[in-house]
Structure formats: C-alpha cells, structure tokens
Coordinates of C-alpha atoms in Angstrom, one line a residue:
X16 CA 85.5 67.6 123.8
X17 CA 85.8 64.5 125.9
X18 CA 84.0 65.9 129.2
X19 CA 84.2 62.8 131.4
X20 CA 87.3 63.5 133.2
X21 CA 86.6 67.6 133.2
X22 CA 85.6 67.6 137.1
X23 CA 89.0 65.7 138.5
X24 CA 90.8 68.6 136.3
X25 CA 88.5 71.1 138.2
X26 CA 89.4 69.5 141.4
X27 CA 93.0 69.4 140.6
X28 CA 92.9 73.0 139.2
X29 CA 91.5 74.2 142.3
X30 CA 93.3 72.9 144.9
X31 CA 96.4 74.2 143.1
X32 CA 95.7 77.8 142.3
X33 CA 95.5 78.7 146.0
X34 CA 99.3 77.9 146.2
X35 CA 102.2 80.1 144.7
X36 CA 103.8 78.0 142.3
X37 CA 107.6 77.1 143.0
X38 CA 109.4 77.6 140.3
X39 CA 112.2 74.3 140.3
X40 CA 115.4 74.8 138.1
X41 CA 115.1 70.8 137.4
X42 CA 114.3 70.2 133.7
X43 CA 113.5 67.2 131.2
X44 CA 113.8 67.6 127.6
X45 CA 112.6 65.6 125.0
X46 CA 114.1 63.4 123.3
X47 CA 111.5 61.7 121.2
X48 CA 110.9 61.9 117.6
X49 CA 107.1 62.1 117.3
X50 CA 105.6 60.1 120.1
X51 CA 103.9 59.8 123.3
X52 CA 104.5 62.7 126.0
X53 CA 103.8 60.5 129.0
X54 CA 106.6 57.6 127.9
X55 CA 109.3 58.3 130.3
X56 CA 111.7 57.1 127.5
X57 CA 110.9 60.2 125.5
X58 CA 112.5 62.5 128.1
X59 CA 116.0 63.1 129.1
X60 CA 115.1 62.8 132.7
X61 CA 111.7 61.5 132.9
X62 CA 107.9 62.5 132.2
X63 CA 107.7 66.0 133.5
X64 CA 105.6 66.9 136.4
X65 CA 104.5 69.5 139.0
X66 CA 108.2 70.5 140.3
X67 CA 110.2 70.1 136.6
X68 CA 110.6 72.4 133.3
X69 CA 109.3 70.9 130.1
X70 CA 111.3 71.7 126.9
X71 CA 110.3 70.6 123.1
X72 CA 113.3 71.9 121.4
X73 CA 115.1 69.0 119.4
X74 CA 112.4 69.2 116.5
X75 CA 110.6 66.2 117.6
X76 CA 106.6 66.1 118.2
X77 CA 104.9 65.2 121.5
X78 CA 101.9 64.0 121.5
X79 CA 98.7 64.0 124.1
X80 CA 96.1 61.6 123.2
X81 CA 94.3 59.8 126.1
X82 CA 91.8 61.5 128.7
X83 CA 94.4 62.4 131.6
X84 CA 95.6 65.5 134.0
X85 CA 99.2 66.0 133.3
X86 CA 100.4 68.9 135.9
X87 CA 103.9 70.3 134.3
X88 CA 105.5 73.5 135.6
X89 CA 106.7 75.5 132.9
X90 CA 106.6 74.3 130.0
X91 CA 108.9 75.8 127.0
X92 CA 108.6 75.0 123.0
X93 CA 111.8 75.4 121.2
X94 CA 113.7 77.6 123.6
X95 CA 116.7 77.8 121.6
X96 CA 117.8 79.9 119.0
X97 CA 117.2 77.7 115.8
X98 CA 115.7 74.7 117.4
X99 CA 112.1 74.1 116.8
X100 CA 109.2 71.5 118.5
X101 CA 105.3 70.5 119.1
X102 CA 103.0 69.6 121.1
X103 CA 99.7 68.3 120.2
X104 CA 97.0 68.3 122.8
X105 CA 94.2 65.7 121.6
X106 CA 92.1 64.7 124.6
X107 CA 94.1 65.0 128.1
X108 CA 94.0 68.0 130.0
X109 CA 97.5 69.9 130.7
X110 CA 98.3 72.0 133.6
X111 CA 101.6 74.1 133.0
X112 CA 102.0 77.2 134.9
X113 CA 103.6 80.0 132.1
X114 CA 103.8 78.5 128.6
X115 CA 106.3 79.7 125.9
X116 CA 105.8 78.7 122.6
X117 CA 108.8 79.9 120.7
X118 CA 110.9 81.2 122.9
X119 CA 114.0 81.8 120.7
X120 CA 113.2 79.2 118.2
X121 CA 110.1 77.8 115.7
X122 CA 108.0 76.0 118.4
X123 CA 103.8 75.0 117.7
X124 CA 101.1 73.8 119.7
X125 CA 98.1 72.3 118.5
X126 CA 95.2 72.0 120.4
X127 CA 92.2 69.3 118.9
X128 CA 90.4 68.5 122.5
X129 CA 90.8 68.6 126.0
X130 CA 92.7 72.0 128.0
X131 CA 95.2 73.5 127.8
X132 CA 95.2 75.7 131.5
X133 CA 97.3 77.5 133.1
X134 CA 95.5 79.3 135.6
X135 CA 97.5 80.4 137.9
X136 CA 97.9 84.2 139.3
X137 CA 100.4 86.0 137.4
X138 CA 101.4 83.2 134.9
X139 CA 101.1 83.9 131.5
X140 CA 101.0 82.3 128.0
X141 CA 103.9 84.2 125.1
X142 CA 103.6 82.5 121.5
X143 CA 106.6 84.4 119.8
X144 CA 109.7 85.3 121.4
X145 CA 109.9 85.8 125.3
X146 CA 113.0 87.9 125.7
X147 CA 113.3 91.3 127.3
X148 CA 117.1 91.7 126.6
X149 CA 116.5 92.7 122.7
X150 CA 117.4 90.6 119.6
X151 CA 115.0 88.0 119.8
X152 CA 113.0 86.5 117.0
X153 CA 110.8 83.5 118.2
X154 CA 108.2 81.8 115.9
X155 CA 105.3 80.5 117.6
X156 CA 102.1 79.0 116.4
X157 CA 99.1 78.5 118.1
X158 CA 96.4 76.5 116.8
X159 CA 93.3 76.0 118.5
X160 CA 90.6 73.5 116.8
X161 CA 88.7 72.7 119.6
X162 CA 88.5 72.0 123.4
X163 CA 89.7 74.6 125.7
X164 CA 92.9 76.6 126.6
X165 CA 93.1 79.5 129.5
X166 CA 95.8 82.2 130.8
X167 CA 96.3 82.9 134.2
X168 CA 97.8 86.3 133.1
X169 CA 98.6 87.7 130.0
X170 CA 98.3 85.9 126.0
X171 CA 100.8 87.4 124.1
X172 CA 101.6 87.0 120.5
X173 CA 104.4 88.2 118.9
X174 CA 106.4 89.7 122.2
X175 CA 109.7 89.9 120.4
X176 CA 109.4 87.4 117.3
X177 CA 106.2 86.6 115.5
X178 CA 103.1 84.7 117.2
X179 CA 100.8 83.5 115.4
X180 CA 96.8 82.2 116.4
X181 CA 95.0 80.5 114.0
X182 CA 91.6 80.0 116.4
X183 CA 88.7 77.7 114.0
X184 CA 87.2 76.2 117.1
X185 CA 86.8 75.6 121.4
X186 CA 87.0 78.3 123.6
X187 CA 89.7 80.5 124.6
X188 CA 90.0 82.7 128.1
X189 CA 92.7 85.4 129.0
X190 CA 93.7 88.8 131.0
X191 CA 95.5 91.3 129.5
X192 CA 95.2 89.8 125.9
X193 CA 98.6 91.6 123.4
X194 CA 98.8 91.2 119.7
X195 CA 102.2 92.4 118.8
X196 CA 104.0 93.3 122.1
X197 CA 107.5 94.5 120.4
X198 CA 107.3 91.7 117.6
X199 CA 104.5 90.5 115.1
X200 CA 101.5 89.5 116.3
X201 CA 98.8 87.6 113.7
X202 CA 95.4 86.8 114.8
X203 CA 93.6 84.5 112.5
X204 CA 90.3 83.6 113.8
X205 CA 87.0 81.7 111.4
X206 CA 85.4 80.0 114.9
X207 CA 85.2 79.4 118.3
X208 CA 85.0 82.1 121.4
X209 CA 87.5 84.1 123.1
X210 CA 86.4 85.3 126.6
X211 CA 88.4 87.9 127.8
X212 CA 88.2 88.0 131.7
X213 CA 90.1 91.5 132.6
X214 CA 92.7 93.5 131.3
X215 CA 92.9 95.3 128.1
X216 CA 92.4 93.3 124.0
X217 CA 95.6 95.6 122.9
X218 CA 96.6 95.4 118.8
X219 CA 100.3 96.7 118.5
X220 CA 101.4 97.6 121.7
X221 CA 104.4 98.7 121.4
X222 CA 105.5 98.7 125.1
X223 CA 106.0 101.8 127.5
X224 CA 107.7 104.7 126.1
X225 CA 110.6 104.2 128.5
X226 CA 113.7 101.5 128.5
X227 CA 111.0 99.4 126.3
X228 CA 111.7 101.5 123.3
X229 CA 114.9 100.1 123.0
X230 CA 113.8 96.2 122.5
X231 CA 113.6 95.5 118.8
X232 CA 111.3 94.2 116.8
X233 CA 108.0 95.4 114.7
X234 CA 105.7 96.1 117.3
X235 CA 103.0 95.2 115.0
X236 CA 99.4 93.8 115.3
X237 CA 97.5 92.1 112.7
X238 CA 93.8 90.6 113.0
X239 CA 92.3 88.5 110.5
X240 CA 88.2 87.9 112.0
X241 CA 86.1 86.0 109.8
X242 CA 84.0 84.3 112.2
X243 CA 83.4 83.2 115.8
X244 CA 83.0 85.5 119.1
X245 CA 85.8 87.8 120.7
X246 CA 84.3 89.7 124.0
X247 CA 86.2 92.6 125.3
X248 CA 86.7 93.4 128.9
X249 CA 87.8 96.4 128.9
X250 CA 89.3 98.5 126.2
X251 CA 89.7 97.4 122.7
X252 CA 93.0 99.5 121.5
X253 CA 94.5 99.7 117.9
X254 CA 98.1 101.0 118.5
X255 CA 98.0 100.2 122.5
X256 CA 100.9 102.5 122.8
X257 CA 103.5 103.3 120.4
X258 CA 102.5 100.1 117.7
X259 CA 101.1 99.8 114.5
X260 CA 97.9 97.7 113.7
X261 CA 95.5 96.2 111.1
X262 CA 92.4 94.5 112.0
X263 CA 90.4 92.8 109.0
X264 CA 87.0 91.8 110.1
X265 CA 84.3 90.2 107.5
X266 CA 82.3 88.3 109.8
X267 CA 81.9 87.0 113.2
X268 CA 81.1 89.1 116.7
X269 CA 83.3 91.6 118.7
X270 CA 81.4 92.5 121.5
X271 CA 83.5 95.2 123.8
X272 CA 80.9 94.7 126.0
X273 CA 82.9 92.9 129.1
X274 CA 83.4 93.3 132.8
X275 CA 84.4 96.9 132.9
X276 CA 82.3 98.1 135.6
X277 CA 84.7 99.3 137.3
X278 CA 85.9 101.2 134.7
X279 CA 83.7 102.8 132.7
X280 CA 84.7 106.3 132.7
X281 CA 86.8 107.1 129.0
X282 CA 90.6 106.2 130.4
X283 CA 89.5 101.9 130.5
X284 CA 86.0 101.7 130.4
X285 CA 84.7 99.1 126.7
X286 CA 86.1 101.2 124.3
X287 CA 87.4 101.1 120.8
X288 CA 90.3 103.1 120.2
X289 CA 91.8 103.1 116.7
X290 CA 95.2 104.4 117.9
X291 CA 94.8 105.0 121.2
X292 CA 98.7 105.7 122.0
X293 CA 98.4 106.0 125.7
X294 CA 101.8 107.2 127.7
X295 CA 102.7 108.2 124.5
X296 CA 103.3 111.9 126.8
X297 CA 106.2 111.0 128.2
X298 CA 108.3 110.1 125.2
X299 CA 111.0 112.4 124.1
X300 CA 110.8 112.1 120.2
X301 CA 107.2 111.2 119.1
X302 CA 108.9 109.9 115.9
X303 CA 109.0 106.3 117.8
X304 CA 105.8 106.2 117.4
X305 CA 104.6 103.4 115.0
X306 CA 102.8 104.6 112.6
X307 CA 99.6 103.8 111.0
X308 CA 96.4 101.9 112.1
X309 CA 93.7 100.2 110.0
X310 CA 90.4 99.5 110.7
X311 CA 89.0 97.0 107.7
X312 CA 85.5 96.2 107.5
X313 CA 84.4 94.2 104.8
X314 CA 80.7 93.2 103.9
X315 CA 77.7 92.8 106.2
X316 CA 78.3 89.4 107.9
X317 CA 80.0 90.7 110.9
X318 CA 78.8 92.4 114.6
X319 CA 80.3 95.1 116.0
X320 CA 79.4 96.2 119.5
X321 CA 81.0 98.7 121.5
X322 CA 79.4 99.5 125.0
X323 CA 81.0 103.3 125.3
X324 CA 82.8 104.9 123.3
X325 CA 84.9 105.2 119.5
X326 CA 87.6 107.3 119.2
X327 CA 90.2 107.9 116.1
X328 CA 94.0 108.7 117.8
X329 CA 92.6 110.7 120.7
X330 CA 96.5 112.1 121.2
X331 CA 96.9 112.9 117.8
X332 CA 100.2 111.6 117.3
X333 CA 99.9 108.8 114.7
X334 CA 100.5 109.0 110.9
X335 CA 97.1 108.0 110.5
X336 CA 94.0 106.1 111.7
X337 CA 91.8 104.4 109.3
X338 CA 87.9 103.1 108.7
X339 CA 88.5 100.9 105.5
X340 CA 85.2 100.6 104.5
X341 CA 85.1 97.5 101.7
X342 CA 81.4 97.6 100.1
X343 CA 80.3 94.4 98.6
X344 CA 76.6 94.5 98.3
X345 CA 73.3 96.3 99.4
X346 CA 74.5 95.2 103.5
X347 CA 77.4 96.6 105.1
X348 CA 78.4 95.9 108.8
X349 CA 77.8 99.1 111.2
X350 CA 79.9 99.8 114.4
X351 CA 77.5 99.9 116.9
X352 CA 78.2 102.5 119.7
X353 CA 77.0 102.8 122.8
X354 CA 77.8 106.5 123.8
X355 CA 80.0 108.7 121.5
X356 CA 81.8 108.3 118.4
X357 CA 85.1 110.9 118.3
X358 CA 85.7 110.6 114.4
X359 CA 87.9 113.8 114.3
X360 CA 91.2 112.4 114.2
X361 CA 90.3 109.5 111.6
X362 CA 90.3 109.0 108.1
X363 CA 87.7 107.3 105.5
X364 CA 88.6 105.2 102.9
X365 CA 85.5 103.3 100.6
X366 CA 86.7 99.9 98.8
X367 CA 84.3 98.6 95.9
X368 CA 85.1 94.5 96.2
X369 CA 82.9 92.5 93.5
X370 CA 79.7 95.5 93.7
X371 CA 79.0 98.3 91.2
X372 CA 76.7 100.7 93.8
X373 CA 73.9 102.5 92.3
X374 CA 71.9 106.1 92.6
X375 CA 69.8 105.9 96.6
X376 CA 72.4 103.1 97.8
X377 CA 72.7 104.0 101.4
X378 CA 75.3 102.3 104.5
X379 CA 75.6 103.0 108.0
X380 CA 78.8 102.9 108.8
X381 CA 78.7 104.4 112.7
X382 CA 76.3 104.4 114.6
X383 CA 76.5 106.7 117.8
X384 CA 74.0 106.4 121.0
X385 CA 73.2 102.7 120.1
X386 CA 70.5 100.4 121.6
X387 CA 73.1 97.6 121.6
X388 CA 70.3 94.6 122.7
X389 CA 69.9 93.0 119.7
X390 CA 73.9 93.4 118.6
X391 CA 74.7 91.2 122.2
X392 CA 71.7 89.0 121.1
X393 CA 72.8 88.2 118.0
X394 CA 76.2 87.7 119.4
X395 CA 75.1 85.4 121.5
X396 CA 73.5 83.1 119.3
X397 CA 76.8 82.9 117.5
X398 CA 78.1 81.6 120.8
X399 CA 75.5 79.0 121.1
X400 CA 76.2 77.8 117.4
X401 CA 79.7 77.1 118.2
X402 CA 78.6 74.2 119.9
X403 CA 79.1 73.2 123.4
X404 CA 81.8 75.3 124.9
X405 CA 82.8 75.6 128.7
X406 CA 83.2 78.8 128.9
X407 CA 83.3 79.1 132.9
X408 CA 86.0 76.1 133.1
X409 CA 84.0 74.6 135.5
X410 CA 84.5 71.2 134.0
X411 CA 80.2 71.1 133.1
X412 CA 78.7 72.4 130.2
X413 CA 75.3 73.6 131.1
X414 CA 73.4 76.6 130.9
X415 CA 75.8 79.4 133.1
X416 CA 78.3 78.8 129.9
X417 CA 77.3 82.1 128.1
X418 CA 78.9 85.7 128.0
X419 CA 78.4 88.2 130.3
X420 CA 77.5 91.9 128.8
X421 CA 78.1 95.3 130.7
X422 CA 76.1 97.5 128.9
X423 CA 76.0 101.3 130.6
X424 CA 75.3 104.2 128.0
X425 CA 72.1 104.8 126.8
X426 CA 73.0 108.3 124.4
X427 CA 75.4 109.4 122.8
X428 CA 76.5 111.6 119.7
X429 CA 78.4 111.6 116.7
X430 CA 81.9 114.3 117.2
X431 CA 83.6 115.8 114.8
X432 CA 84.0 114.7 110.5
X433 CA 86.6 112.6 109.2
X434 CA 89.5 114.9 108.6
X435 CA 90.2 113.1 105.1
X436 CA 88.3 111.2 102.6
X437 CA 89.4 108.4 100.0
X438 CA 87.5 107.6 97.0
X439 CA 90.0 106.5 94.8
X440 CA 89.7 102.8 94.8
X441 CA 85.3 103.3 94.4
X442 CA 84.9 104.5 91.4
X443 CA 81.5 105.1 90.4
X444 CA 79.7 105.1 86.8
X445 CA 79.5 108.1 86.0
X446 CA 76.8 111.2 86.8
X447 CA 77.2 109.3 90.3
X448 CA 79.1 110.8 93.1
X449 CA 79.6 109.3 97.0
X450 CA 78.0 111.5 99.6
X451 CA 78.8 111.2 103.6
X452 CA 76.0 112.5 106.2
X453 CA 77.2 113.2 109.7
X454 CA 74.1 114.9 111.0
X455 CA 71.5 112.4 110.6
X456 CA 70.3 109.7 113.5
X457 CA 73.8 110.1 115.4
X458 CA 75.3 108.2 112.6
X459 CA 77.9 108.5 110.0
X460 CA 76.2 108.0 106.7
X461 CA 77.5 106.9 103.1
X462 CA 75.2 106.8 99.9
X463 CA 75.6 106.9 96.7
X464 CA 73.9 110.5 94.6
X465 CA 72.6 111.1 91.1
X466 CA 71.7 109.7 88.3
X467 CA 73.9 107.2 85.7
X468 CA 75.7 108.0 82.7
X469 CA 76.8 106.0 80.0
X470 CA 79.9 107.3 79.5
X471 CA 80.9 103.7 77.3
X472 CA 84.4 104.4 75.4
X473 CA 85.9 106.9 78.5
X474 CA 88.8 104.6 78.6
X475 CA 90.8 107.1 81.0
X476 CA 87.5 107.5 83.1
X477 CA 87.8 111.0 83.6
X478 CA 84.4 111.8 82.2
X479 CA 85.1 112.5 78.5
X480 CA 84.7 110.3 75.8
X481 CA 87.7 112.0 73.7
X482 CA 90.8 112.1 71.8
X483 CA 92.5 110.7 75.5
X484 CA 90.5 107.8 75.3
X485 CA 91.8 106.9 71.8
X486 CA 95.3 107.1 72.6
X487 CA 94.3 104.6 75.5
X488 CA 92.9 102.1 73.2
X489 CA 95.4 102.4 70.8
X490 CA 98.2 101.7 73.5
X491 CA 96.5 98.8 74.9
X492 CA 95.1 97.5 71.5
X493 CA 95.6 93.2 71.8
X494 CA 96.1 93.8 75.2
X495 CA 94.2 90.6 77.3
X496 CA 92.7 93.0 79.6
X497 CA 89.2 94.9 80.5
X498 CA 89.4 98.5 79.6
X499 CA 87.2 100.5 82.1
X500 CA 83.5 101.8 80.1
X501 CA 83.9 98.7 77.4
X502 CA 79.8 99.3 77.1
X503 CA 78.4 96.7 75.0
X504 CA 79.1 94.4 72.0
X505 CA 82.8 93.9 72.7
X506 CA 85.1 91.1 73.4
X507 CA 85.2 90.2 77.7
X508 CA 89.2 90.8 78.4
X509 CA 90.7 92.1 75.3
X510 CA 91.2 95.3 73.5
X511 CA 90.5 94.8 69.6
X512 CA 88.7 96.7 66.8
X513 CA 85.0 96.6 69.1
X514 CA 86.2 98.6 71.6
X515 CA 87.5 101.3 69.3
X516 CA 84.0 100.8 67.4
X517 CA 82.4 101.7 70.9
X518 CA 84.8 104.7 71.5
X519 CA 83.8 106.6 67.6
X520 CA 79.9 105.7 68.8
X521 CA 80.0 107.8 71.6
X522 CA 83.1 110.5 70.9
X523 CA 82.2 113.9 71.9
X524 CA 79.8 112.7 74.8
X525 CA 80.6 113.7 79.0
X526 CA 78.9 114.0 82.3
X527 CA 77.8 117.6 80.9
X528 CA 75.8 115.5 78.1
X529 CA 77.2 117.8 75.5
X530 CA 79.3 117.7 72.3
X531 CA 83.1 117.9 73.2
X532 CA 85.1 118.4 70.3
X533 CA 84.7 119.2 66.7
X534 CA 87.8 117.3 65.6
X535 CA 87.8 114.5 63.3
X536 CA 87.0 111.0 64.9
X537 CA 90.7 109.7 63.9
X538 CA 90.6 106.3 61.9
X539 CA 92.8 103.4 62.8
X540 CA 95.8 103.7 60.9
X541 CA 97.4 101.2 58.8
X542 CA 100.0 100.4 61.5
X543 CA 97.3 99.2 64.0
X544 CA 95.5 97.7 61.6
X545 CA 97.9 95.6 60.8
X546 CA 98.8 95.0 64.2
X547 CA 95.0 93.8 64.8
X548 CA 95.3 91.7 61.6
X549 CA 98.9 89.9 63.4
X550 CA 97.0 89.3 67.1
X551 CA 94.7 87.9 65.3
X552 CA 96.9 85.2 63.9
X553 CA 98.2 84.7 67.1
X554 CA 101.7 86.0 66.6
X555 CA 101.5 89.3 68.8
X556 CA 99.9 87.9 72.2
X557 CA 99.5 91.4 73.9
X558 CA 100.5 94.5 73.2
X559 CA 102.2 96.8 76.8
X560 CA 101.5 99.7 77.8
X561 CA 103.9 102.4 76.7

C-alpha cells in the first residue's frame, strides 16, 4: 500500500465526518470505455466530486491509478437493470459516502492499493441489489487484493441480487456486516483481515418477519474461509432471522471475540449461533422460515474462538442446524468456547475427505469453558503475517494496528447431545465403529473404537463377505471403478477376474469372524467369462450397473 499520502486522507476524512453529508440530485456518468476516472472527458458532466452522484453503468471500466484523495458523494455501479461497470482502485484513496455495487445491474470493484472509505455515520456499502420495492436482482462483485476499504454503516452482500466478496488481501472494517440480506450473499475469503467495529456478522438474514417477508429473493448466506482473520463484534449468527446459511471454513481465524462489552449477556453478547432466528416470534406461519444451516469444518488449519456462548437454533424453528465435521488427518480444528455450548438443537454429521481413521483416533470437536489465550494469540499472529495493515485507519502503520479481544467467561459447560447423528458418508473398516463423548473435559468428543477387520471381498460393505458380494462383482465386472474392500493383489480401478479371486478367498468370513454360509462358492459362468475375455480385447469398455 502506498502510505505517503495516508495522513492528507486522514485529515480530509476527519474534517468531513463531523458534517451530515448532503445528499445533491446532480449526477455524472461515465462515459469512457476503460480509462482514467479523473479525465473530465470520461464523464457526462465532469469528474465527480463532493456534491455529485457517480454512475459506472455503460459497461465501461474506470480506472484509479495515481496516489490522490478523490471525495465523490454516492457513488453507484451499474444502477440499471442490465447495464454493467468497474472501478479499479490501484493507489488513490476514494471517499464516497454509500457505495452500490450492482444496484439493478452486473457492476465490480476491484481494490489492488490505496482506500476505499466511506466513513460516514449512517452510510453504508450494498454489493448486490439495493432495492426495497421487491424484484431486484443485482450482481455485484467485490474484490479486495490489498490496501484498505471501510463502511460507515452496514456491508451488505447479496441484499436483493447476489453479492459476492472475494477478500485474498488488505484490511477490511464494517458495522453491522450481512451476508445474504433477502438475496445471495458469497463470502470468499484466503487472506487479509476483517475488523468488525459494532453490530452483528449476520449469515442469511432474512430480514424482519414483518412487510420484509414480502421482498423476494433467496435470503441466503454462504462463507467460503480458507485463510486470513475475521473478528466479531458482537454476535456471529447463522440464519440471522428467517435465512438459510452455509459457512465452509478450512483455515484461517474467526475470533468472535470483539467489542461486546456492553453486551455480553446471551441476547448480543460474542456468540455463535448456528440458526439463531431471532423475531422469528412474531411471524404468523413459521413456514417462511428458510430452512437449513451448515456449519462445515474441514481439517485442522483453522481457529475458532468464541468469547461466550454456542448455541444450535435456540427457537427451535429451523429444518435443521448442522456441525459438518470433515476429518482429514490425525488434527481437526475445535470450536473453542468460552462459556457454554447449547448442542441440543443441532445435528452431527462426520465427513472422511482423503483419511481412513484408525482404532484410538480421537478429535475434539467443542470445547466448552475454554481458556481462549492462546486461540487470540495465535490469531494474532495470523494478523501480523498478513503484512502491514492499517487497521485503525489512522493513515500510520505502527504498533496500535492490532485486534482488540473482549474476553469475559472463564467456565462454562457442555448442554444437552446432538439430537441426530450422521455416519453415512465415514465409513469405517470394519470391527471399527465411531463413538461421541459428551461428558468428558466440557467437550464434545469423537473417536474411533475397536479393533480392524479384514473384511476384503464385502463388496456391499455390510459386513459379510457373501453371495451379495458376488452379484456386486458380477454387475460391475469391466467396470473402471474401485469396488469398496478390493484387499490386495488386484487391479487399482477396475473390476476383473482378481477381485472375484479375492471375494472366493475370503467367502463365508464377517465382523462375527465366523463361517456364513455353507453354499457353494459359485464359479464364473461362461457368460462372464467371456465377457472378461471381450474387455480384455478392448471391445467392451465398462460394463453399468444394472
């Protein structure tokens, strides 16, 4: 980030924000196919300033390049249905007051260096549709690479149409911060840190269950977090109100540790909610309620700290609320909590991505009545490895850019059992079985019991090698495909002759150990045998499943 022009933009910033803007009905539009936003020429009426609307809607690209302060009143990309604009921001420092990205249209900004700021009370920041009236389908995209951008108000994304953030560097700051208002919202962050500085980090809102229920659109939340920081002022809430949600983290820190010492009883205090529905009361037919909620955790990479409490749909009024966990090795990613984990409400589903567990494997997934020191400490060293950031938008990097951490509890307990558990997509080898502790160390526990079996030739993996098993192999014989319990000596990826030799070897064997079946071990029949003798010329390529 170019940093020698960072304290006129302070000064400029500051002697600004103590004013209410005045909003001007003038407005320039540009004209320009890809070029320079401070050429007059490239504007219907002029280079936009402090008392003028600025509109990117006739598909062109503008373009900030030099170290500047450009102070715009609103500024508005592709504000028509069906047009479409950008604005790149690489170097200069841009002052708008409320910034829609998409209004009606496709509209992007790109952010590379320098700020993007519009700090002013009450002004706000919507990538995706900005329409209350119903019907409206922006597409806005966000991309920050670097340098800074901050919301006076609210960052929105996906308020009626789809907003999208992709976030791989710089620093971000916002209020009230909405993924999926009544549209789509799609967060997509590998680096940099967001700063939230009040409000509530809401996934699926929804809007209130009043007139809102009749503006259209998905109401939909979707986080993709692979790396950098977010930091949580207040509440962190799946499903805000009426919405649906899907977070996917698999590295990276969330820290829902923020500035909520003012509220940190359970109604706003740093908690995670995985479908928190609030005002959900006052809705006549509960049936408007979204749906589902997802909580994805994949691998150990990530940090998850929460400074009070966890709760799974504390209204009980969604179709479901989900802990995905996705097991890829020996380390799996806890969620640290503070004070109390309400797991009640929620559901467990294990995922097996790329690891075959073995007997004593052993994850934390929840942990309740958390020391959560060493979670913020290794959170912020992730902030320090994203570089120099200024996080307090003070135009100087220096020591005071770190984040701030409210950390209250100091016990807390584990409540209540997952109401449902889902196994079916972790399948063990068999003689081992998944086991769940709730009662240990305040945590929720998951580890793998007893001892191996080599089951090879259970084709139907149900835990018999038997007659089943042959019909499966028969059905898929030439198939390119892995059948499940292959054992040893056979071809990777097909089905031939080896894998019925494998299936004979071990007919009449289970996870009792015993002999099932005193039928004859069927031989292949001419039919397949010819059919081998054809794939293996090449002239049958597979055979399908019937």
């Amino acid at each position: 980030m170019k940093t020698h022009c960072l304290v006129v933009v302070l000064a400029t910033c500051c002697s600004m924000v103590t004013l209410t803007p005045q909003f001007a009905t003038a407005q320039t539009s540009w004209v320009g196919t890809t070029g320079d936003f401070t050429v007059s020429s490239n504007w219907s009426s002029g280079v936009p300033d402090s008392g003028t609307v600025a509109s990117i809607s006739n598909g062109g690209t503008a373009q900030l390049t030099v170290d500047d302060v450009v102070d715009l009143n609103n500024l508005i990309i592709a504000e028509g249905s069906g047009s479409s604009g950008t604005l790149i921001i690489d170097g200069s420092d841009v002052q708008p007051r409320q910034i829609e990205i998409g209004k009606l249209g496709t509209g992007t900004i790109t952010i590379e260096d320098g700020y993007l700021d519009n700090n002013f009370s009450g002004q706000s920041i919507f990538v995706g549709g900005h329409d209350n009236s119903g019907g409206a389908s922006g597409l806005g995209t966000y991309n920050v690479n670097g340098g800074a951008t901050r919301s006076g108000d609210d960052f929105q994304l996906g308020r009626n149409g789809t907003g999208t953030l992709n976030f791989t560097g710089g620093n971000m700051e916002g209020v009230y911060t909405v993924i999926g208002k009544f549209g789509t919202g799609i967060w997509n962050q590998s680096g940099g840190v967001y700063d939230q500085r009040g409000g509530d980090f809401e996934i699926g809102d929804g809007g209130k269950p009043n007139s809102d229920r009749d503006i259209s659109g998905d109401r939909m939340g979707i986080m993709n977090f692979t790396g950098g920081v977010v930091q949580v002022s207040n509440a962190f809430a799946m499903g805000n109100r009426i919405g649906g949600s899907q977070i996917n983290i698999s590295g990276g820190g969330l820290a829902i540790t923020g500035d909520g010492t003012n509220e940190t009883g359970d109604a706003r205090g740093n908690n995670l909610y995985v479908g928190r529905g609030m005002d959900w009361g006052s809705v006549a037919d509960a049936s408007s309620v979204s749906g589902s909620h997802e909580l994805r955790i994949t691998g150990g990479d990530a940090v998850i700290a929460v400074g009070l409490d966890l709760l799974f749909d504390p209204n009980d009024i969604f179709q479901s609320a989900t802990l995905i966990t996705e097991i890829t090795g020996t380390e799996h990613t806890p969620i640290l909590v503070g004070r109390n984990a309400d797991i009640g409400n929620g559901q467990l589903q294990v995922e097996l991505n790329g690891y075959s567990p073995v007997s004593g494997d052993s994850w934390t997934l929840i942990q309740a009545g958390a020391d959560l020191t060493d979670a913020v400490a290794a959170i912020d060293e992730m902030v320090t490895a994203e570089g120099d950031l200024d996080l307090t938008f003070d135009g100087v990097i220096d020591s005071n850019d770190v984040l701030e951490h409210n950390i209250n509890a100091s016990s807390g307990s584990i409540i209540g059992q997952f109401e449902a558990t889902d196994f079916s997509l972790a399948p063990l080898t068999a003689g081992l079985s998944w086991e769940i502790d709730y009662a240990t160390n305040n945590a929720v526990t998951l580890s793998v019991v007893g001892e191996a079996i080599d089951l090879s030739g259970d084709y139907n993996n149900d835990g018999f090698v038997d007659l089943a098993d042959y019909t499966v192999w028969r059905d898929n014989l030439g198939a390119t495909i892995s059948l499940p319990n292959e054992g040893s000596g056979v071809t990777p990826g097909e089905v031939t002759m080896d894998d019925y030799t494998v299936w004979k070897q071990n007919f009449g064997t289970s996870l009792g150990g015993g002999s099932l079946s005193t039928s004859t071990v069927p031989e292949p029949s001419t039919i397949v045998l010819t059919l081998l003798g054809l794939v293996g010329a090449g002239t049958i390529a597979r055979r399908c499943n019937g």
